[in-house]
Coordinates of C-alpha atoms in Angstrom, one line a residue:
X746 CA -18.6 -38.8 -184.9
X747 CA -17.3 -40.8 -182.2
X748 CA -19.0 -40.1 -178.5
X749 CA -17.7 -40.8 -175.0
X750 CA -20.8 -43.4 -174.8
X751 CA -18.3 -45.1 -178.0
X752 CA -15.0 -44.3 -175.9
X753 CA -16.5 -46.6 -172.9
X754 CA -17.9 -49.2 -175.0
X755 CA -14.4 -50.1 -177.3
X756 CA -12.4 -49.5 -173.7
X757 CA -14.9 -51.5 -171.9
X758 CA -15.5 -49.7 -169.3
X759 CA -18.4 -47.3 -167.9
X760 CA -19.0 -43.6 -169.4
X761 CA -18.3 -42.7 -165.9
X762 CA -15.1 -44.2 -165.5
X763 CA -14.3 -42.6 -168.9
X764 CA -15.5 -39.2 -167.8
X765 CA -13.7 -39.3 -164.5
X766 CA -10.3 -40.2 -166.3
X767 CA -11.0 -36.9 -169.2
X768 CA -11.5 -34.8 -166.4
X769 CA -9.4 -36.1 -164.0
X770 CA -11.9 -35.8 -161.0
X771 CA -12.0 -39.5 -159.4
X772 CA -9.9 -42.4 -159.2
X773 CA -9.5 -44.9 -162.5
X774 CA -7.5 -47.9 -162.4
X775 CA -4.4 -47.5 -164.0
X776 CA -5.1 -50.8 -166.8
X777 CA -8.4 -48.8 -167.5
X778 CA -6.4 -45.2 -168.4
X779 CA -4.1 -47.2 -170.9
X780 CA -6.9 -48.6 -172.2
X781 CA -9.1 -45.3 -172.7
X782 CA -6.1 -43.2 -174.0
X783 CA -5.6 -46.2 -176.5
X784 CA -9.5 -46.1 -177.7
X785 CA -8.7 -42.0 -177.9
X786 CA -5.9 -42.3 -179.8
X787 CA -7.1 -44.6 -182.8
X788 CA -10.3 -43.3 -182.8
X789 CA -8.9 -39.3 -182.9
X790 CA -11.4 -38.5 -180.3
X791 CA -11.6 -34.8 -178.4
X792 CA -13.9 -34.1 -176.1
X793 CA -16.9 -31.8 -176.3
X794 CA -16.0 -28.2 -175.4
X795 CA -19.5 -27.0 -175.1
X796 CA -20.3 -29.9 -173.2
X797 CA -17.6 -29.5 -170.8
X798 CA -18.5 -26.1 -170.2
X799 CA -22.0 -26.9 -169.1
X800 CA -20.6 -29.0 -166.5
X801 CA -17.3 -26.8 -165.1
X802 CA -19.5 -23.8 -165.8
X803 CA -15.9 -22.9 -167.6
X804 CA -14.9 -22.5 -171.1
X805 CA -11.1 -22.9 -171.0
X806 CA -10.5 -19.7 -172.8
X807 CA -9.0 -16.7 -172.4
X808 CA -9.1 -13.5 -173.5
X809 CA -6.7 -11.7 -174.4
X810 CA -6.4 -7.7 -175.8
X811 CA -3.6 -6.4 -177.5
X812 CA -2.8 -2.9 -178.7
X813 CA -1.2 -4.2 -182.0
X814 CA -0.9 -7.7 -182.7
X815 CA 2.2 -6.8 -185.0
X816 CA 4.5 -5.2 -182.5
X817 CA 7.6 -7.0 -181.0
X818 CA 6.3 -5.8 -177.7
X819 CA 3.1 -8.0 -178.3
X820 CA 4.5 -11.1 -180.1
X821 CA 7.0 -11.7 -177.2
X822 CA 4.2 -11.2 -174.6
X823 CA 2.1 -13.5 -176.5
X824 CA 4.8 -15.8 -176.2
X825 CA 4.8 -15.9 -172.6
X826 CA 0.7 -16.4 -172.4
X827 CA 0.5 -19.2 -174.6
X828 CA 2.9 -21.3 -172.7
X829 CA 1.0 -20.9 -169.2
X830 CA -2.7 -21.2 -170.7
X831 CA -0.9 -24.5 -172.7
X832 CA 0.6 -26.2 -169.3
X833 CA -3.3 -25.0 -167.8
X834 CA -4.9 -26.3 -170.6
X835 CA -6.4 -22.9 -172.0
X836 CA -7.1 -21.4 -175.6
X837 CA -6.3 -18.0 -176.4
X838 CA -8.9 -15.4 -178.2
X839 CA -6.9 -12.9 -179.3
X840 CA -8.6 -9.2 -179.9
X841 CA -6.2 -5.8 -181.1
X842 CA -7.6 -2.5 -180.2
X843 CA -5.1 -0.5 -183.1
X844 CA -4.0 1.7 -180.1
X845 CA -7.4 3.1 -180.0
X846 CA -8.0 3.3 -176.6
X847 CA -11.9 3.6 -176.3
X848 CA -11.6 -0.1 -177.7
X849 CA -10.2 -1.3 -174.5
X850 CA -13.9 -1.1 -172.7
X851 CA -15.6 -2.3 -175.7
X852 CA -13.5 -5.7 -176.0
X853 CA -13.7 -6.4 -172.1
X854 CA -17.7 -6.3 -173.1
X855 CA -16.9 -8.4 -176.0
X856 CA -15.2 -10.8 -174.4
X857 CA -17.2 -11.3 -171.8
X858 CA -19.9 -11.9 -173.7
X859 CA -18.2 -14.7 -175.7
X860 CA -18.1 -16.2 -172.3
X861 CA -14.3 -16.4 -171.4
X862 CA -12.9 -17.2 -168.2
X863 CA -10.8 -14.3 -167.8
X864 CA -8.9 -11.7 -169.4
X865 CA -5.5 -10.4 -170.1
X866 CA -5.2 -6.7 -171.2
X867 CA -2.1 -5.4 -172.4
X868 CA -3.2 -1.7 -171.2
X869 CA -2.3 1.6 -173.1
X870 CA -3.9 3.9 -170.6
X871 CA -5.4 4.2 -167.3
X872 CA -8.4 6.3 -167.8
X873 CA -10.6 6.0 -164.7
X874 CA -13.8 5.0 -166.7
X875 CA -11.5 1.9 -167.9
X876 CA -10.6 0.8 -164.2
X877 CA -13.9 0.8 -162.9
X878 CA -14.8 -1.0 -166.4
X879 CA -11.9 -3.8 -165.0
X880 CA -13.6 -3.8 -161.5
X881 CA -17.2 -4.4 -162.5
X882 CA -16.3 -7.3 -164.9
X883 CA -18.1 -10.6 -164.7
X884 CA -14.2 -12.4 -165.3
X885 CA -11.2 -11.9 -163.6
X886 CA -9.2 -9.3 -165.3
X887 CA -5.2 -8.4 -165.0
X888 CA -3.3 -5.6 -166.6
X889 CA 0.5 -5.6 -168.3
X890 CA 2.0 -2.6 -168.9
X891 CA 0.2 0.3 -166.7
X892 CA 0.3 1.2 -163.4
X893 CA -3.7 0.7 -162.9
X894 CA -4.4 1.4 -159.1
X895 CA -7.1 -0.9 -158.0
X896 CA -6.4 -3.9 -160.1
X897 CA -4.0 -6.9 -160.9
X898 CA -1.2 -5.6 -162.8
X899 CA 1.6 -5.6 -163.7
X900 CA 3.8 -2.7 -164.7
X901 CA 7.3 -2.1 -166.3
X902 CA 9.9 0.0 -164.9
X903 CA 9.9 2.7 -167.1
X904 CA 10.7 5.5 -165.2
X905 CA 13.8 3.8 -163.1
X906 CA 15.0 2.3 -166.4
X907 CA 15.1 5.3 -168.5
X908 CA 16.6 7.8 -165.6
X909 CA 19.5 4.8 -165.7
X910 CA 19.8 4.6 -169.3
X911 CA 20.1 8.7 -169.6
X912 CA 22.2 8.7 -167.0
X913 CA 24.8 6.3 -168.3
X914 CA 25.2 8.1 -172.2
X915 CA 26.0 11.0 -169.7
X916 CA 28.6 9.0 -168.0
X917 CA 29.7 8.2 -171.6
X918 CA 30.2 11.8 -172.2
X919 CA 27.2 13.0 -173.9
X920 CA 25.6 16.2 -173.0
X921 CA 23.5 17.6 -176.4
X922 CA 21.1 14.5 -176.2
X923 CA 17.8 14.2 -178.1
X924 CA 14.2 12.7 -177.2
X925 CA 12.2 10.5 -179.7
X926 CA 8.8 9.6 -177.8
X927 CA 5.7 8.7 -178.5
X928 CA 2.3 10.4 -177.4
X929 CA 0.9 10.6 -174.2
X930 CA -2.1 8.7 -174.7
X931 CA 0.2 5.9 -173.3
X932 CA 1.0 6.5 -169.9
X933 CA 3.9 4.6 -169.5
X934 CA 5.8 4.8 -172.5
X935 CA 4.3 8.3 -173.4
X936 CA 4.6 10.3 -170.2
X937 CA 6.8 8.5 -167.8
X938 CA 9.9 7.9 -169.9
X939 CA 9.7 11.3 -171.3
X940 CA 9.6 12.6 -167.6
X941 CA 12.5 10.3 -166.5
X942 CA 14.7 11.9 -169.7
X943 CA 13.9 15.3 -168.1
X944 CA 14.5 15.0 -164.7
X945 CA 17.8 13.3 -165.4
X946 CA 18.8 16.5 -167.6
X947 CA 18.0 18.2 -165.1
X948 CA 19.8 16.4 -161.7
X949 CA 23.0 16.4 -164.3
X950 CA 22.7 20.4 -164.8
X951 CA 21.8 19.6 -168.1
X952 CA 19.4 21.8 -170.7
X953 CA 16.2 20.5 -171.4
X954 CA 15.6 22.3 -174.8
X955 CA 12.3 21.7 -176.6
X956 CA 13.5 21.3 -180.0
X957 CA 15.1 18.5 -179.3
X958 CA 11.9 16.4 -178.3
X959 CA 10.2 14.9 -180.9
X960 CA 7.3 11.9 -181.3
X961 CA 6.8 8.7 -183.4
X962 CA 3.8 6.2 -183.2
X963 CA 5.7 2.8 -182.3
X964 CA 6.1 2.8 -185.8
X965 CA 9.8 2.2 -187.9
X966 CA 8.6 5.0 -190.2
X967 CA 8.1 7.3 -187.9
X968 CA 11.3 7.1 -186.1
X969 CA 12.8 7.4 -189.2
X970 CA 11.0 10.8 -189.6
X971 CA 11.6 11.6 -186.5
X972 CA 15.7 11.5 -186.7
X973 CA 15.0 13.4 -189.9
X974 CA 13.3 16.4 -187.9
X975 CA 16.4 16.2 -185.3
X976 CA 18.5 16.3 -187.5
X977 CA 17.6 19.0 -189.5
X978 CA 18.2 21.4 -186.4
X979 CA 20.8 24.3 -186.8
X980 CA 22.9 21.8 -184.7
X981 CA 22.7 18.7 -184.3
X982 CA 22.7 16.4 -180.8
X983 CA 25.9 14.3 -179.2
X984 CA 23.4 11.4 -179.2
X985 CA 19.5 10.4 -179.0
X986 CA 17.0 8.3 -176.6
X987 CA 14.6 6.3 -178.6
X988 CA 11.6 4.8 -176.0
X989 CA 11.3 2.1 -178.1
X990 CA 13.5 0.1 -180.6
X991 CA 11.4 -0.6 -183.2
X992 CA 11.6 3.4 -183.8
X993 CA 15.5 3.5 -183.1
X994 CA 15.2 1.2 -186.1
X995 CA 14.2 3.7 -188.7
X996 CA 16.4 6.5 -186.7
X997 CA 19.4 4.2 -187.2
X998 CA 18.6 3.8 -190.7
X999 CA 17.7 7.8 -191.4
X1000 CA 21.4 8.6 -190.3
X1001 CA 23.0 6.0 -192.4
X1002 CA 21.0 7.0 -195.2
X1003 CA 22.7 10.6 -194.4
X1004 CA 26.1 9.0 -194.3
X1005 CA 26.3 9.9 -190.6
X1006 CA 28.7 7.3 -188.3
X1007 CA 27.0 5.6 -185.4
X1008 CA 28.0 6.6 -182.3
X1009 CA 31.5 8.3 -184.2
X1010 CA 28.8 11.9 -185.3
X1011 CA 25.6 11.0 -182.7
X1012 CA 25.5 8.1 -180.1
X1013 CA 22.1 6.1 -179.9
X1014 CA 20.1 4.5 -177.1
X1015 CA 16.7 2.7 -176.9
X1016 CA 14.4 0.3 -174.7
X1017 CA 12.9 -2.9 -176.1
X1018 CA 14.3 -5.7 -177.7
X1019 CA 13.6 -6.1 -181.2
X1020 CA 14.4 -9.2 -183.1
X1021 CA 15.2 -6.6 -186.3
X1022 CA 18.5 -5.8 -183.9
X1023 CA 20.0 -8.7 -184.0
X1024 CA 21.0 -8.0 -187.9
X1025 CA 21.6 -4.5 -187.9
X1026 CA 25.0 -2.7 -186.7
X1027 CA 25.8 -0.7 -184.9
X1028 CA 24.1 -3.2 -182.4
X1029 CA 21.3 -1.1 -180.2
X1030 CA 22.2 -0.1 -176.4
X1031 CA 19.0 -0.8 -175.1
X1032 CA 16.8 -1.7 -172.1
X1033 CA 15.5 -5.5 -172.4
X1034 CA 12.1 -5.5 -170.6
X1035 CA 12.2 -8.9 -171.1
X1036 CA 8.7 -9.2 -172.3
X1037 CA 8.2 -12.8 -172.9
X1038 CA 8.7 -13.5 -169.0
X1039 CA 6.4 -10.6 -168.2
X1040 CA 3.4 -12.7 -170.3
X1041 CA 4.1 -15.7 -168.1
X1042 CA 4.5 -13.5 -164.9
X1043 CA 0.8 -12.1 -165.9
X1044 CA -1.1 -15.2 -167.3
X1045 CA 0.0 -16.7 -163.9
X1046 CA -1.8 -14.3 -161.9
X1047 CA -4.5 -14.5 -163.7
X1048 CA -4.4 -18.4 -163.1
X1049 CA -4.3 -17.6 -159.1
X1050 CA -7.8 -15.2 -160.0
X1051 CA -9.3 -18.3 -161.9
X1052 CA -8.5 -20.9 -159.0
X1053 CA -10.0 -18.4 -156.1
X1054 CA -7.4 -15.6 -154.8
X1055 CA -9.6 -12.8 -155.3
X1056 CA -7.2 -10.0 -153.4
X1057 CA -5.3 -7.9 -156.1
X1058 CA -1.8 -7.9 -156.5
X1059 CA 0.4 -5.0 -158.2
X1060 CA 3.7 -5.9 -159.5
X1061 CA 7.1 -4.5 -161.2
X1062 CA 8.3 -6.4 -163.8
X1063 CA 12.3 -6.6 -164.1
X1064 CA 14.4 -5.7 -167.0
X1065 CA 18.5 -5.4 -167.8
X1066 CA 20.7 -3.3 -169.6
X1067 CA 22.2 -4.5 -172.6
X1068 CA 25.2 -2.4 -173.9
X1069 CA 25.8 -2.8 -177.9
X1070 CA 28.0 -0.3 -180.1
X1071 CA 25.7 2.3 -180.9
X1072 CA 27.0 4.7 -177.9

């Protein structure tokens, strides 16, 4: 296996010189980096991780905890980390709590014990026990998705969006419109877009009727299930709010099953870009979140913990209204 000590000796030059140039921490002649990058290059040589931790104190990796791994949400987010930890020079360690929120603590343990420089938690609730988890952590940690008082965060829009989203199928002409959520266990998508749907009913002099709220679990399946239930009402609704468009995928695909027209018999809306709506039709009115630039928006805060600005900082990510055919 070929050492630095070999690097230096085929550049000719001192380990020193070669160390300073890997780690870019002193001056080396330029003549002496062509020739140490040539010596790396035929030779195939990459540094010692463990051994460059023992000197930085730093393993170059970050943590990183998803609810699912498999969701859209989570692939584009993904997305967005990787290409800041690649332009710092960072790994990824990737951990999925399965929406089980209790795992949330456990993998900021985990990961800390694995020795990572920092973490990046893609939060599904704000429990109190996990914020004070957050605060006591050996590593800097930052939060996407929840309003997390007390940390560095970064939260979606969820309640403005929605309100605007509801409001505008009612400028459409829709008044009989239906609610497919998910639990409340998620703060954000759970409670707060089901509150904005309500209070926009309401500022509009609009019924909020019961029956016509129903729940999924982020899954395709159960939106389909969930458009099933709607729609087996005595009557059915002018049109239906999905909170998230991997679910408005299997409502879309209940109603065409049913021979029913989209948005000529009921009008659908959603948030979330999926990649799946790109090939269906009608295409999706939805609320683009724009997840990929919220992972680089996060990763570089957590960059600005892991070169020193200890203070906090609480953000609101941005997001766009699409308008497609389905309304």
């Amino acid at each position: 296996m070929t050492t630095i000590n070999d690097i230096a000796r085929l550049a000719n030059v001192s380990r020193s010189t070669v160390s300073r140039h890997l780690n870019k921490n002193g001056y080396v002649s330029q003549e002496a980096q062509e020739r140490i990058d040539k010596v790396i290059e035929e030779t195939g040589y990459f540094p010692s991780q463990s051994a460059k931790s023992l000197r930085t104190k730093k393993t170059g990796v970050v943590g990183v905890i998803l609810p699912k791994i498999s969701t859209e949400t989570a692939s584009r987010v993904v997305d967005g980390i990787n290409q800041v930890l690649q332009e710092n020079d960072y790994q990824m360690l990737l951990t999925q709590t399965l929406l089980e929120k209790e795992k949330e603590i456990a993998f900021i343990r985990l990961l800390q014990s694995r020795n990572v420089d920092g973490i990046i938690l893609l939060g599904t609730n704000t429990d109190e026990a996990l914020v004070e988890e957050i605060k006591k952590s050996d590593v800097p940690v930052v939060v996407l998705g929840q309003d997390m008082p007390g940390t560095t965060s970064i939260h979606y829009p969820d309640y403005k969006a929605t309100a605007e989203m509801i409001s505008y199928m009612i400028e459409k002409g829709y008044r009989d419109i239906s609610f497919i959520g998910v639990p409340e266990d998620d703060p954000a998508v759970g409670i707060v877009r089901k509150k904005a749907y309500i209070d926009t009913l309401k500022e509009h002099n609009l019924p909020v009727l019961t029956e016509r709220i129903t729940y999924g679990d982020f899954s395709i399946d159960s939106g389909y299930h969930a458009m099933e239930t709607i729609m087996k009402q005595s009557k059915k609704p002018d049109a239906v709010f999905v909170v998230t468009d991997n679910m408005a995928v299997g409502a879309m695909q209940y109603l065409k099953e049913n021979h029913y027209n989209i948005p000529a018999d009921i009008g659908m809306a959603t948030t979330g870009v999926s990649r799946l709506s790109k090939y269906i039709e009608p295409v999706l009115t939805t609320i683009d979140f724009q997840n990929e630039k919220a992972g680089i928006a996060i990763t570089r805060l957590l960059m600005r913990q892991l070169n020193g600005y200890k203070k906090t900082k609480k953000l609101t990510h941005t997001y766009r209204r699409l308008t497609g055919n389905s309304l």
